[in-house]
Each structure stands twice: as structure tokens, then as C-alpha cells.
Amino acid sequence: MAPHHLYPDALETTDDVLSGSMEERVTEEVVDNSDNAPSSASTSTLGRDDISMISPVLSCQPCQSEDVKGPTVSATFPNQVSEQKQPPVENLDEALQLLRDKDDTSKFVGLARLKAILDNKKEFLGDSNVIAECWAAVPTGFLDRLLGAGDHKGNRVVDRDWVISLAVSIIHTFVALLPESCRDNVRFSGRTDKLLAILGLKMYCLLETKTRILQILATLAVTAHGSAAILESTCWPVLSQLAIEFPLSLKIIDLAFRSAIKETGNISVLQPKIHRTFSEWITVFNYHGNVDTITLFEHVCRLLVYIPEDRASEIPKWLAPLAQLILQSSNTRHEDPTKSRHVIVSLSIALMRCYPKQFPDLLFGSSLLMKTRAPNSYTRPIIWMFVQLRLVDIRSSIPSLLEASSGPGYGRTLIHLTACYDLISAFIRFLVDCSEAMSGSDDGSDKLPFSPEFLLQIREDISDTCSLTVEYLCDRFQMSQVCGAILPARPEIRTNQDRLHLVARIPQPPIMAEDPLVRSQLAMLSFWLREDEGETLTKEAGSMVNVIFGMYGKAPDFRCPLVTILEQFQYNPGGLHHIRYTNGWQILLDDLELIVRSRDPDRETVMCGEQIVDMMGPVALLAIKEGKAEEEWQPFARIAIKLVAQGSADFVELKATVVLLTMELLSLSPATMSADSAELRKKFLKVPSRLLSVQDKMDEGTREDMVSAFFKLQSFR
């Protein structure tokens, strides 16, 4: 069997480690024989005299076989002669016998000989049973005393480093050679506390040994015993302190948390430690200043999945400093700009989902200024640049996105653009909140982080981005029709040959109703169309009528954004005509009846129903004024009768909205009507009085409109 390598060779990715690639763990742990236990006389820490006695044993550099893929271990230490003869490799049984001796000197000699044998005898490396027997013969109590040599200041620095390095290299070698099932036991995990303590030694300076310790911990972190031992150790915060010098320490904490949660399933117990870890990481990175934070962001993003969402009452202390780090990092040059942008956006979205009420204000409301090379270096708010970069990402990718849908990086681009759209949507909501605060109080303007000039520029850029998005959605929908949908394709595609050429040239991306990017695009459009005061974008959005009704009802998540976009068509006569004289009118009526029949609709669904009624009113009025439809009130009358017949006092606003629209349409209908229409009108006229019985649940404006319309309808009786 080929030897097992240490992290990062064996642990290529975090997901591979934790997704089931671990071998089956053994249930019986290998323990020391009672014969191996040190006597009471030998339990004291190895002293200077003992070190002086046994130091000549390791005054050599064992040769590492070229065929051995395990970690290379050097036994030559500072202040020693670099060129010395290598001692003969002793018999393995003799080395194991020395390890079983009660004398510390014999154990030390046996440990050194065993290390030399494993480094030079490659025939042992393929036999896991022999390796396991060798590891079982190593006395863990003696190994702990070697690892603890740094705790005693009486030892000379050279001797202390020498002893610790031998103990670490022994563990490093066995961790590399033994299969994973043999690493998941207390013989390995019991050494983690000592290893972490060594990392915390201020005067300890051997970089090679520190690196080996981190590799050992990274390998043990994916095991049940190892992850638990790391997180329960009192010395584990030292890993956070080494995050700048050794990025692998971040990986160890990440692996330990994820492995422990996977093993125990108890997330709530570890959440306080996750919060503490975030605080320590951010403190370290803030202290060191100009360092690359992308690796930090990656690990924070992975661990955020274990923090419950929407914790409105809890604002962790690390959240505000992390928001500042994100903004500063977005204004910093990175070695891999594409990766850095993706990580920054992914972390921002993850924090939005965990803290939707707190994080947007911390991120978008930041007063940090952007540093430039100009003499007046701090002039623009850094959040302005943060938002502009997201808009640039969208505008630079959308025009060629359809053609790139078959490329190898399309999936990553899709995820990144979806997150960018979600961030822009959150920013628009933040601007709306600022606007409401400014109109409702004198100090609301303090919440807006930039001047009107920057606000005007960013509004123009958002509108341009929305225009490109509308164009993309129309092209995307038309392409799906070319590939076999019901609605007609673009006018310029006149022949089947043109269609086949387009299909061959532009591969079809995922179905629109299942594409998260489309949902994020529609959400951003719905937010911005309500706030944009220009007519250009509204007219451009009118070209999306086919897209909207082609997707309507195919995905529940799309309903509210689509209805919000349709609402803007009431200011566009062309859009109103298209809704009324296509199947869009019936689609909306059917959806409204579906909402009415819902037994327990949520608040978002009810609000969507109110939007449908508000949007269909102008459409019906336009048809009545043109004399092309004389019975527009009838479907709404039937819906109103069903709503009030339910007898529930819930969703009064929706009921009132439907009744008010019906009364308005009825007042414009012809005085003479068929017998069926007259009977329906008679039933409907009983509805307003029944609805007024619960007028105390209406808002003031709706209640006044209802009372006024009620008295107006008395003339119909």
C-alpha cells in the first residue's frame, strides 16, 4: 500500500475531506501496553543531563529515500556539525525493544533508531501492519515529555529545539504513513494540546518544525478525535494568532469545526466558539494592516453556514469590523482579481442572509473614504467604489453571457453575477430606506454615505445596468423559443435555417424558470423600476411583456417580481394594450382566483394579490373607455363575492382592493345589461356592506374610499 501523505497533498480540498472521502474509522483504539508505560522514576521531564547523554545519538542527517513520498524529516539541528557520518540502521526489533525499556535514555535511542529505519527502509512503507506495530510501540507518555521540553526554561534552547523536533518529526512520519482509520484515535489526538502549546512558544524559532506541526494538525482535524481535541484544547486560539504567517492555521480551524459538526450534529454548542474565532481572526488581520484578506474571507464564508439566519436581536461584535475589512479589501489590488471579487461578493451575500437587518447598514452606510494616489487622496466614499465594481462586473459580463454559456467557467460566472445582482438589490433597498428616513426626520440624511453628485452618478449606472439586463432577458427568452418554446421567436429570425444557425451558435443555458440568475435579475428590476423616475427604462421594460407572461406561474418565486414589473406598464398605454388583448389578462385573473382560494396564504402572497388588482385596474379602465369591453367588472365581482363569503376578517386590504375596483368598473358599465349580469350585480351590491362591518381593520385611506364608494353605489339599488 502506498504511503499516505500529509495535508495538503492528501487533503486536496475541504469539501473532498468532509464529503465522505474518509476511510472507515476503526472502533478499537491502539493503546500502549502496560509493559510500555514509564515507571514512576522516569516520569520527570527530560533534563539537561539526560539530553547531554543521548544527544550524540541524533548527531546525524538520515538520508531520505527518493521513492518515499512521506514528509522529509531532518535530524540535524542548529549549532551541530553539518557533515557527520550516518550511523548504521539497526534491526527494527531492536529499536522496538529499546522503546519498551523503562529507561528514558533507551527510549530516546530507540526513538531515534526507529526514525532512521522508517526514513531509510522503504520496504516497510507498504506494510501498514508493520507501521501500526511501530506506532503502538512508541510510548506516548515519553513522547509527551519530549514535546513538553519547551515548558522548562532550564533546558538550553538548542537542546530544547532538538528534542521537540525529534518528537514532532516522529508524529509527522506516522501521521503520513498510517491510513486515516488508524489516525482517528487518542494516541494521535492526545498529542494535539502539546503540539498547540509548542506553536505558542514565543522563543521557539524553528520554522520547519512549526510547519510540520500545522501539517499534523491539518491531517488530524478531519478525524472525529482530532477535531474534538483541537477545539477543546486551551491552546487552540494560538492558531488564530498564526493566521498571517501560516494561512494553513485558518484551514485547520475550518476543518476542525466542520468535521466536529458533521460528527456530532450539534451546531449550537460550537456557535459561541465560531463567533469567538471570527473575532480573533479579524483582530489579527486588523492588527497587521496591509495583508491579503481573501483567504480569511473564504474560511469565514464556509463557517457562516452554521450560524442561524435572521438573528435580529443579536449583533456580533465582529460584524462591523468585518464589513470594514470587506470594503477595504475591495479597494485593494490582489494577485488574482477574479477570485478576490468572487470571494468578496460571496461573503457579502452570506452575511446579508445571516444578518439581513443589520449588515446592509454596516456595509452600505460606511463612512470610509477611498484611498487614491491623487494628492487629495481621500475624496470618494469607499462604498461608492464597492457598488461600482459590482455594476462593472455585470455590465462587462451580460452582453456575452449567452455565447459563453457552454464555456468551462460559465457556472462560476453565473454564481458571481447572481450574487452581484442580489447585492445591487440590497443597495437599492438601502437607498429607499435612506430616502424614507430623510423625509421622515431631520437627521435621516446622515445615513446616506455619499453626496448627491455620487448618488446621481450611481443612479445612472444602475439604470444602464437595468437596460442591459432587460436586453439580456429578452434575448434569453427568444433563444429559448427558438429551441422549442411556444411563443414566436424574434422577427429577424424568419426561416428554419436561421433558427438552426442561432441554436448551434448559442448553446441553451438552464431553463429560465429554474435559473437563480434570472430570479435575481427580475428582483433588481422590480426594485429599481419603482424608484426610477425616467421614462426610458420603463419603455424598455415594456418589451418584456412576452418574457413575463411566458414565465408567469412556472416558478412561485418569480410571481412577485414579475407583478411588480407589470405594475410599471400602467404608465405605458402600449403595455396596457398588450396585457388586455393577449393571454396575459386571463393569466392574471387565474392567478388572482388562485390566491383567493388559498386557505392560508402568507403575507407576501396577499400583497402580490393586491398588486395584481392595482395593476389590472388601469387595464380594465382603458378597455372600457375605448368601448371594447363592457363587462370588465364581472370577473372581479365574482372574486369579491368569494372573498367576502369566506367570512374571515383576515386580509381585509385585499378584499377592499378588489371591491373598490369592482365598484369603479361597475359605475362605468352600461345601465342596461343582460339578466345574468343584472343578477350578478345584485349579489355584488351586498358585498360592500358586509365588508364595512370589519372596517376597523382597514387603514384610514381604504376605509374612507370604501365608505364613499358605498354611498355612491346606492343609486344602483
XYZ file of C-alpha atoms in Angstrom:
717
model
C 0.000 0.000 0.000
C 1.368 3.377 -0.953
C 2.130 5.711 1.932
C -0.460 8.296 2.919
C 0.620 11.906 2.541
C 0.028 14.810 4.820
C -2.064 17.888 4.131
C -2.176 19.489 1.642
C -1.209 16.553 -0.627
C -3.755 14.134 0.819
C -6.373 16.766 1.629
C -6.755 18.484 -1.727
C -9.951 20.367 -0.867
C -12.038 20.885 2.228
C -15.155 19.559 0.538
C -13.393 16.344 -0.537
C -12.265 15.733 3.009
C -15.680 16.243 4.568
C -17.921 14.793 1.873
C -17.204 11.165 2.622
C -13.704 10.552 1.306
C -12.533 9.476 4.751
C -11.906 5.767 5.167
C -13.969 3.784 7.645
C -12.706 4.517 11.127
C -11.558 1.713 13.351
C -13.567 1.195 16.508
C -10.780 -0.236 18.623
C -8.030 2.189 19.554
C -4.426 1.156 19.687
C -3.203 1.688 23.224
C 0.081 1.313 24.996
C 0.952 -1.984 26.591
C 1.266 -1.919 30.326
C 4.843 -3.005 29.754
C 5.416 0.166 27.787
C 4.229 2.525 30.488
C 7.059 4.502 32.042
C 7.938 3.797 35.621
C 7.396 6.336 38.322
C 11.065 7.007 38.360
C 11.020 8.123 34.774
C 8.007 10.391 34.790
C 10.001 13.569 35.304
C 10.719 15.878 32.421
C 13.818 15.149 30.411
C 16.573 17.247 31.904
C 19.767 18.802 30.573
C 21.946 15.936 31.790
C 19.786 13.378 30.022
C 19.884 15.434 26.835
C 23.657 15.691 27.009
C 23.876 11.935 27.476
C 21.768 10.992 24.495
C 22.440 13.894 22.139
C 25.200 12.072 20.191
C 22.605 9.551 19.039
C 20.996 12.058 16.676
C 24.045 13.994 15.548
C 23.423 12.863 12.002
C 21.319 13.570 8.941
C 19.375 10.429 7.887
C 19.011 10.075 4.155
C 15.520 10.272 2.720
C 14.767 7.726 0.034
C 13.706 9.237 -3.259
C 10.854 6.745 -3.525
C 9.343 7.735 -0.185
C 6.562 10.275 -0.631
C 6.088 10.951 3.039
C 7.392 14.048 4.778
C 11.107 14.574 4.777
C 12.431 14.676 8.329
C 15.785 16.176 9.151
C 17.556 15.336 12.399
C 20.318 17.909 12.038
C 19.791 20.901 14.320
C 21.400 24.321 14.848
C 24.965 24.550 16.154
C 25.683 20.961 15.141
C 28.310 19.754 12.738
C 26.668 19.607 9.314
C 28.819 16.839 7.878
C 28.782 13.712 10.040
C 28.723 10.055 9.278
C 25.368 8.308 9.235
C 25.140 5.501 11.844
C 24.175 2.029 10.659
C 20.468 1.318 10.608
C 19.750 -1.177 13.393
C 17.324 -4.006 13.299
C 13.677 -2.935 13.696
C 13.047 -5.391 16.533
C 15.994 -3.963 18.454
C 14.639 -0.431 18.064
C 11.203 -1.533 19.276
C 12.808 -3.316 22.230
C 14.612 -0.125 23.229
C 11.280 1.720 23.157
C 9.835 -0.824 25.596
C 12.648 -0.237 28.080
C 11.796 1.709 31.227
C 14.896 3.870 30.970
C 14.362 7.235 29.263
C 17.772 7.123 27.590
C 16.972 3.760 25.985
C 13.624 5.062 24.826
C 15.283 8.090 23.273
C 17.821 5.928 21.454
C 15.044 3.608 20.281
C 13.012 6.555 19.040
C 15.963 7.899 17.058
C 16.738 4.491 15.556
C 13.108 3.895 14.642
C 13.018 7.255 12.887
C 16.159 6.412 10.922
C 14.766 2.978 9.925
C 11.475 4.445 8.686
C 13.353 7.097 6.734
C 15.662 4.591 5.024
C 13.862 1.245 4.815
C 11.304 1.715 2.071
C 10.216 -1.935 2.230
C 8.403 -1.129 5.490
C 6.365 1.672 3.991
C 3.988 -0.588 2.074
C 3.136 -2.712 5.109
C 0.528 -0.916 7.199
C 0.637 -3.637 9.845
C 4.344 -3.053 10.469
C 3.818 0.712 10.597
C 0.929 0.269 13.043
C 3.066 -2.025 15.224
C 5.853 0.549 15.284
C 3.438 3.340 16.269
C 1.926 1.154 19.012
C 5.412 0.629 20.434
C 6.078 4.371 20.802
C 5.364 5.282 24.458
C 3.018 8.255 24.359
C 3.916 9.346 27.885
C 7.566 9.660 26.906
C 6.567 11.402 23.682
C 4.587 13.944 25.693
C 7.586 14.687 27.886
C 9.693 15.341 24.795
C 7.001 17.665 23.419
C 6.868 19.424 26.771
C 10.577 20.191 26.851
C 9.780 23.780 25.958
C 7.841 24.262 29.184
C 11.034 24.170 31.271
C 13.336 27.146 30.981
C 16.214 25.208 32.481
C 16.830 23.399 29.202
C 19.166 25.021 26.742
C 17.464 26.448 23.664
C 19.426 24.217 21.272
C 18.691 21.062 23.267
C 15.049 22.034 23.701
C 14.572 22.636 19.969
C 16.383 19.414 19.208
C 14.213 17.275 21.486
C 10.950 18.872 20.380
C 11.869 18.498 16.720
C 12.538 14.779 17.157
C 9.167 14.218 18.832
C 7.335 16.255 16.195
C 9.089 14.501 13.311
C 8.142 11.085 14.771
C 4.446 12.058 14.911
C 4.703 13.667 11.480
C 6.127 10.482 9.977
C 3.446 8.189 11.413
C 0.618 10.568 10.510
C 1.910 10.456 6.940
C 2.345 6.684 6.762
C -0.682 5.381 8.619
C -4.092 5.167 6.912
C -6.822 7.526 8.073
C -8.634 4.847 10.060
C -5.545 4.429 12.245
C -5.202 8.178 12.826
C -8.631 8.593 14.384
C -7.712 7.605 17.945
C -6.471 9.116 21.185
C -2.867 8.138 20.556
C -2.756 10.900 17.932
C -5.431 13.272 19.213
C -3.946 13.156 22.719
C -0.857 14.961 21.433
C -2.712 17.942 19.972
C -2.649 20.003 23.165
C 1.151 19.672 23.419
C 1.566 20.483 19.724
C -0.571 23.608 20.042
C 1.413 24.646 23.117
C 4.651 24.422 21.105
C 3.191 26.768 18.482
C 2.569 29.269 21.266
C 6.180 29.330 22.485
C 7.391 32.895 21.923
C 11.085 31.988 21.772
C 10.612 28.936 19.544
C 12.019 29.721 16.096
C 12.381 26.511 14.052
C 10.154 27.213 11.060
C 10.367 23.635 9.772
C 9.008 22.174 12.997
C 6.155 24.682 13.154
C 5.232 23.788 9.593
C 5.230 20.082 10.448
C 3.029 20.686 13.481
C 0.490 22.553 11.353
C 0.525 19.739 8.786
C -0.092 17.202 11.555
C -2.981 19.225 12.952
C -4.500 19.719 9.479
C -4.448 15.972 8.923
C -5.940 15.197 12.336
C -8.581 17.944 12.029
C -10.665 15.830 9.649
C -10.961 12.982 12.180
C -13.533 12.799 14.955
C -10.998 12.548 17.797
C -8.635 15.092 16.251
C -11.225 17.809 15.625
C -12.633 17.421 19.128
C -9.161 17.574 20.688
C -8.244 20.731 18.751
C -11.434 22.589 19.659
C -11.327 21.508 23.304
C -7.678 22.465 23.805
C -6.995 25.574 25.864
C -4.215 26.439 23.420
C -6.255 26.354 20.208
C -6.532 30.205 19.922
C -2.827 30.212 19.017
C -3.900 29.065 15.539
C -5.681 32.369 15.008
C -2.555 34.264 16.062
C -0.571 32.457 13.361
C -3.108 33.207 10.615
C -0.917 35.817 8.892
C 2.339 33.869 8.941
C 0.755 30.451 8.333
C -2.535 30.559 6.346
C -2.768 26.799 6.923
C -3.818 27.576 10.506
C -7.088 29.037 9.147
C -7.657 25.810 7.261
C -7.108 23.766 10.419
C -9.783 25.673 12.350
C -12.148 25.467 9.396
C -11.653 21.702 9.063
C -11.950 21.133 12.799
C -15.276 22.968 13.065
C -16.795 21.328 10.013
C -15.608 17.848 10.983
C -16.887 18.246 14.566
C -20.290 19.460 13.364
C -20.513 16.613 10.866
C -19.621 14.093 13.545
C -21.846 15.360 16.363
C -24.563 17.272 14.527
C -24.731 19.693 17.473
C -24.211 23.116 15.930
C -25.473 25.212 18.838
C -22.642 24.074 21.138
C -19.972 25.220 18.682
C -21.559 28.512 17.625
C -20.036 30.539 20.517
C -16.597 29.242 19.524
C -17.238 30.179 15.890
C -18.112 33.736 16.927
C -15.000 33.884 19.123
C -12.883 32.587 16.246
C -14.218 35.265 13.893
C -13.374 37.942 16.450
C -9.831 36.614 16.853
C -9.250 36.360 13.111
C -10.443 39.891 12.433
C -8.405 41.289 15.325
C -5.247 39.654 13.956
C -5.811 40.899 10.400
C -6.651 44.411 11.564
C -3.530 44.484 13.733
C -1.199 43.560 10.866
C -2.723 46.081 8.474
C -1.926 45.661 4.781
C -2.308 41.900 4.342
C -4.306 39.821 1.883
C -7.669 39.030 3.466
C -9.090 36.790 0.722
C -8.080 33.571 2.481
C -9.713 34.838 5.658
C -12.924 35.664 3.770
C -13.051 32.175 2.252
C -12.973 30.449 5.640
C -15.433 32.881 7.225
C -17.823 32.245 4.345
C -17.597 28.478 4.854
C -18.322 28.710 8.570
C -21.194 31.181 8.191
C -23.465 28.350 7.075
C -23.524 27.169 10.696
C -24.879 30.481 12.023
C -28.703 30.781 12.039
C -30.199 33.363 9.719
C -32.129 36.492 10.716
C -30.892 36.839 14.295
C -32.441 40.269 14.632
C -31.718 40.674 18.332
C -28.034 39.720 18.162
C -25.345 41.800 16.521
C -21.943 40.113 16.974
C -19.024 42.370 17.766
C -17.059 41.111 14.778
C -19.716 42.072 12.195
C -18.870 45.797 11.897
C -15.061 45.273 11.674
C -15.603 42.552 9.083
C -17.737 44.917 6.988
C -14.886 47.440 7.071
C -12.390 44.746 6.041
C -14.596 43.807 3.088
C -14.752 47.407 1.881
C -11.022 47.940 2.326
C -10.241 44.709 0.501
C -12.455 45.744 -2.428
C -10.215 48.815 -2.845
C -7.010 46.753 -2.775
C -5.072 45.117 -5.606
C -4.932 41.321 -5.347
C -2.802 38.704 -7.079
C -5.922 37.031 -8.501
C -8.506 39.789 -9.137
C -11.184 37.411 -10.418
C -11.007 35.180 -7.371
C -10.874 38.127 -4.971
C -14.014 39.715 -6.463
C -15.855 36.413 -6.296
C -14.886 35.807 -2.655
C -15.766 39.366 -1.568
C -19.197 39.171 -3.212
C -19.895 35.671 -1.857
C -19.031 36.695 1.701
C -21.150 39.856 1.464
C -24.182 37.850 0.326
C -23.638 35.232 3.034
C -23.584 37.964 5.682
C -26.711 39.547 4.163
C -28.547 36.267 4.602
C -27.356 35.755 8.168
C -27.956 39.349 9.281
C -30.444 40.891 6.813
C -31.443 43.726 9.138
C -28.016 44.712 10.459
C -25.399 44.031 7.788
C -26.744 46.252 4.948
C -26.475 49.353 7.157
C -22.964 48.374 8.256
C -21.813 47.759 4.677
C -23.615 50.415 2.635
C -23.694 53.005 5.402
C -19.930 53.004 5.909
C -18.280 56.417 6.074
C -14.863 55.117 4.951
C -13.250 57.114 2.151
C -11.381 55.586 -0.754
C -7.625 55.968 -0.840
C -6.173 57.001 -4.195
C -2.795 58.164 -5.493
C -4.013 61.683 -6.081
C -2.760 64.482 -3.793
C -6.204 64.781 -2.249
C -6.247 61.018 -1.699
C -9.383 60.512 0.408
C -12.156 62.029 -1.678
C -14.711 59.380 -2.655
C -16.637 57.085 -0.316
C -15.364 53.544 -0.489
C -18.882 52.113 -0.700
C -19.295 54.027 -3.963
C -16.390 52.050 -5.423
C -17.739 48.810 -3.931
C -21.092 49.237 -5.713
C -19.463 50.452 -8.930
C -17.304 47.325 -9.101
C -20.398 45.139 -8.832
C -22.095 47.102 -11.625
C -18.970 46.844 -13.777
C -18.907 43.072 -13.239
C -22.496 42.859 -14.501
C -22.138 45.212 -17.463
C -18.926 43.565 -18.644
C -20.343 40.019 -18.480
C -24.000 40.249 -19.531
C -23.507 41.105 -23.245
C -21.511 37.922 -23.894
C -23.139 35.669 -21.289
C -25.339 33.707 -23.710
C -22.449 32.928 -26.024
C -20.298 31.900 -23.063
C -22.939 29.545 -21.628
C -21.088 26.453 -22.887
C -17.682 27.547 -21.635
C -15.869 25.934 -18.689
C -16.199 28.988 -16.439
C -19.888 29.639 -17.068
C -21.084 28.116 -13.800
C -18.768 30.263 -11.702
C -19.709 33.358 -13.699
C -23.392 32.594 -13.184
C -22.961 32.331 -9.410
C -20.925 35.520 -9.264
C -23.406 37.535 -11.324
C -26.328 36.248 -9.251
C -24.605 37.472 -6.107
C -23.830 40.827 -7.753
C -27.487 41.327 -8.668
C -28.533 40.431 -5.120
C -26.075 42.975 -3.718
C -27.376 45.702 -6.013
C -30.945 44.850 -4.952
C -29.914 45.189 -1.311
C -28.244 48.507 -2.104
C -31.428 49.797 -3.778
C -33.449 48.842 -0.703
C -30.874 50.685 1.403
C -31.318 53.810 -0.731
C -35.097 53.557 -0.350
C -34.734 53.309 3.429
C -32.445 56.345 3.415
C -34.964 58.288 1.345
C -37.768 57.418 3.737
C -35.599 58.363 6.713
C -34.716 61.703 5.123
C -38.364 62.531 4.503
C -39.495 61.384 7.934
C -36.883 63.024 10.164
C -34.344 65.814 10.187
C -31.322 63.565 10.740
C -32.142 60.952 8.098
C -29.568 62.372 5.687
C -26.763 61.240 7.974
C -27.486 57.670 6.938
C -26.593 58.300 3.279
C -22.835 57.744 2.910
C -22.222 59.921 -0.154
C -23.012 63.267 -1.649
C -25.800 63.962 -4.192
C -23.216 64.022 -7.014
C -22.132 60.459 -6.323
C -25.753 59.400 -5.811
C -26.743 60.815 -9.205
C -23.885 59.027 -10.925
C -24.662 55.701 -9.286
C -28.345 56.036 -10.196
C -27.396 56.499 -13.844
C -25.130 53.459 -13.714
C -27.860 51.307 -12.129
C -30.299 52.374 -14.856
C -27.754 51.476 -17.562
C -27.245 48.090 -15.910
C -31.018 47.535 -15.846
C -31.232 48.365 -19.567
C -28.623 45.722 -20.373
C -30.452 43.277 -18.120
C -33.765 43.832 -19.941
C -31.994 43.231 -23.250
C -30.407 40.047 -21.929
C -33.714 38.662 -20.613
C -35.451 39.324 -23.931
C -32.660 37.636 -25.895
C -32.565 34.767 -23.442
C -36.320 34.220 -23.720
C -36.295 34.433 -27.507
C -33.459 31.940 -27.661
C -35.488 29.525 -25.557
C -38.354 29.913 -28.046
C -36.015 29.121 -30.922
C -35.035 25.985 -29.060
C -38.636 24.733 -28.993
C -40.918 27.006 -26.957
C -44.466 28.033 -27.887
C -44.187 31.792 -28.371
C -42.768 33.146 -31.658
C -39.111 33.978 -31.994
C -37.595 37.328 -32.920
C -38.854 38.897 -36.171
C -35.405 38.815 -37.743
C -35.316 35.020 -37.489
C -37.522 34.198 -40.465
C -36.502 30.714 -41.607
C -35.765 27.369 -40.004
C -32.202 27.690 -41.269
C -31.815 30.930 -39.297
C -33.189 29.209 -36.210
C -30.854 26.235 -36.516
C -27.904 28.557 -37.029
C -28.762 30.512 -33.860
C -29.252 27.340 -31.821
C -25.917 25.975 -32.986
C -24.123 29.244 -32.303
C -25.617 29.943 -28.843
C -25.975 26.897 -26.560
C -29.043 26.926 -24.352
C -28.402 27.782 -20.666
C -30.574 26.387 -17.842
C -34.363 26.772 -18.003
C -35.266 30.344 -17.161
C -37.846 29.397 -14.532
C -35.155 27.406 -12.686
C -32.285 29.859 -13.102
C -31.311 31.777 -9.934
C -29.661 34.447 -12.073
C -32.984 35.247 -13.775
C -34.712 35.495 -10.410
C -32.065 37.913 -9.116
C -32.305 39.965 -12.317
C -36.081 40.235 -12.056
C -35.839 41.182 -8.378
C -33.400 44.007 -9.111
C -35.569 45.268 -11.984
C -38.686 45.211 -9.802
C -36.945 47.261 -7.098
C -35.430 49.812 -9.440
C -38.408 50.331 -11.767
C -40.421 51.544 -8.786
C -37.722 54.068 -7.889
C -36.500 55.187 -11.301
C -38.070 58.460 -12.389
C -37.058 58.256 -16.043
C -39.324 57.093 -18.849
C -36.626 55.422 -20.923
C -36.176 52.380 -18.726
C -39.943 51.939 -18.287
C -40.413 51.880 -22.064
C -37.572 49.394 -22.424
C -39.158 47.182 -19.777
C -42.354 47.193 -21.858
C -40.595 44.885 -24.313
C -40.531 42.239 -21.604
C -44.278 41.509 -21.700
C -43.744 38.255 -23.588
C -40.969 37.285 -21.203
C -43.112 37.970 -18.138
C -46.181 36.049 -19.264
C -44.029 33.284 -20.691
C -42.525 32.697 -17.253
C -45.525 33.615 -15.093
C -46.711 30.723 -12.966
C -43.759 28.467 -13.808
C -41.879 29.369 -10.642
C -43.580 30.629 -7.439
C -40.553 32.736 -6.524
C -40.951 34.757 -9.733
C -44.563 35.862 -9.109
C -43.980 38.999 -7.019
C -41.066 40.429 -9.066
C -42.989 39.843 -12.288
C -46.129 41.541 -10.966
C -44.057 44.480 -9.717
C -42.558 44.926 -13.176
C -46.019 44.684 -14.746
C -47.206 47.458 -12.431
C -44.970 49.895 -14.278
C -46.838 49.201 -17.515
C -49.836 51.207 -16.291
C -47.839 54.279 -17.312
C -47.354 52.831 -20.797
C -50.508 52.549 -22.974
C -48.770 50.074 -25.257
C -48.065 47.808 -22.322
C -51.683 48.035 -21.111
C -52.990 47.069 -24.545
C -50.627 44.117 -24.690
C -51.801 42.835 -21.301
C -55.508 43.209 -22.121
C -55.544 41.744 -25.612
C -53.242 38.760 -25.046
C -53.464 35.797 -22.734
C -51.836 37.968 -20.032
C -55.223 39.235 -18.852
C -56.517 35.712 -18.251
C -53.231 34.587 -16.664
C -53.505 37.341 -14.064
C -57.198 36.664 -13.411
C -56.497 32.959 -12.896
C -53.658 33.761 -10.504
C -55.847 36.169 -8.535
C -58.519 33.491 -8.159
C -55.822 31.045 -7.069
C -54.744 33.463 -4.331
C -58.391 33.901 -3.265
C -58.877 30.149 -2.987
C -55.735 29.720 -0.858
C -56.701 28.591 2.611
C -53.807 30.167 4.461
C -51.785 32.432 2.148
C -48.734 34.164 3.558
C -48.421 37.935 3.728
C -46.215 38.127 0.626
C -48.823 36.244 -1.438
C -51.620 38.557 -0.257
C -49.562 41.632 -1.097
C -48.932 40.145 -4.529
C -52.702 39.786 -4.948
C -53.158 43.454 -4.072
C -50.520 44.362 -6.670
C -52.350 42.326 -9.328
C -55.605 44.180 -8.622
C -53.860 47.576 -8.618
C -52.208 46.786 -11.920
C -55.307 45.313 -13.658
C -57.466 48.326 -12.787
C -55.894 50.683 -15.366
C -56.008 47.904 -17.950
C -59.753 47.406 -17.461
C -60.456 51.139 -17.386
C -58.578 51.617 -20.641
C -60.653 48.894 -22.294
C -63.906 50.409 -21.003
C -63.012 53.881 -22.209
C -62.247 52.522 -25.654
C -65.638 50.797 -25.693
C -64.078 47.425 -26.468
C -65.178 45.644 -23.269
C -68.440 46.305 -21.474
C -68.359 43.575 -18.809
C -64.922 44.092 -17.281
C -66.341 44.268 -13.790
C -67.825 40.755 -13.796
C -64.721 38.615 -13.019
C -63.779 40.960 -10.181
C -67.341 40.848 -8.835
C -67.174 37.051 -8.692
C -63.814 37.197 -6.913
C -65.149 39.785 -4.423
C -68.186 37.632 -3.655
C -65.936 34.608 -2.994
C -63.618 36.647 -0.782
C -66.346 38.062 1.432
C -68.222 34.747 1.511
C -65.278 33.195 3.334
C -66.393 35.104 6.416
C -62.814 35.643 7.640
C -61.632 39.016 8.883
C -58.140 38.334 7.536
C -56.637 40.081 4.509
C -59.204 42.888 4.607
C -56.991 45.104 2.462
C -57.029 42.605 -0.400
C -60.815 42.285 -0.171
C -61.263 46.046 -0.068
C -58.969 46.497 -3.061
C -60.987 44.038 -5.143
C -64.330 45.540 -4.065
C -63.234 49.115 -4.792
C -62.030 48.198 -8.271
C -65.268 46.319 -8.974
C -67.391 49.260 -7.841
C -65.395 51.633 -10.047
C -65.743 49.394 -13.088
C -69.433 48.827 -12.364
C -70.079 52.551 -12.232
C -68.666 52.835 -15.776
C -70.590 49.887 -17.195
C -73.743 50.330 -19.339
C -77.001 50.865 -17.460
C -78.724 48.185 -19.475
C -77.374 44.654 -19.156
C -78.391 41.078 -19.587
C -80.381 39.181 -16.976
C -77.312 37.223 -15.873
C -75.296 40.394 -15.464
C -78.096 42.036 -13.513
C -78.281 39.053 -11.166
C -74.521 39.152 -10.591
C -74.691 42.892 -9.907
C -77.459 42.321 -7.353
C -75.301 39.758 -5.489
C -72.278 42.022 -5.558
C -74.110 45.033 -4.137
C -74.482 43.122 -0.879
C -70.700 42.778 -0.544
C -69.673 46.350 0.445
C -71.995 46.497 3.444
C -70.677 43.152 4.706
C -67.120 44.323 4.234
C -67.772 47.584 6.077
C -68.593 45.534 9.173
C -64.835 44.974 9.579
C -63.760 48.473 8.526
C -61.858 48.893 11.791
C -59.238 46.514 10.358
C -58.655 48.708 7.289
C -56.206 51.551 7.078
C -57.702 55.023 7.141
C -57.420 55.719 3.410
C -59.020 52.427 2.385
C -61.830 52.892 4.897
C -62.679 56.360 3.558
C -62.673 55.093 -0.037
C -64.948 52.217 0.923
C -67.487 54.453 2.656
C -67.512 56.931 -0.250
C -67.973 54.173 -2.831
C -70.675 52.514 -0.728
C -72.864 55.617 -0.753
C -72.188 56.138 -4.435
C -73.487 52.651 -5.218
C -76.813 53.277 -3.506
C -78.000 54.725 -6.821
C -77.729 51.255 -8.358
C -80.302 49.709 -5.993
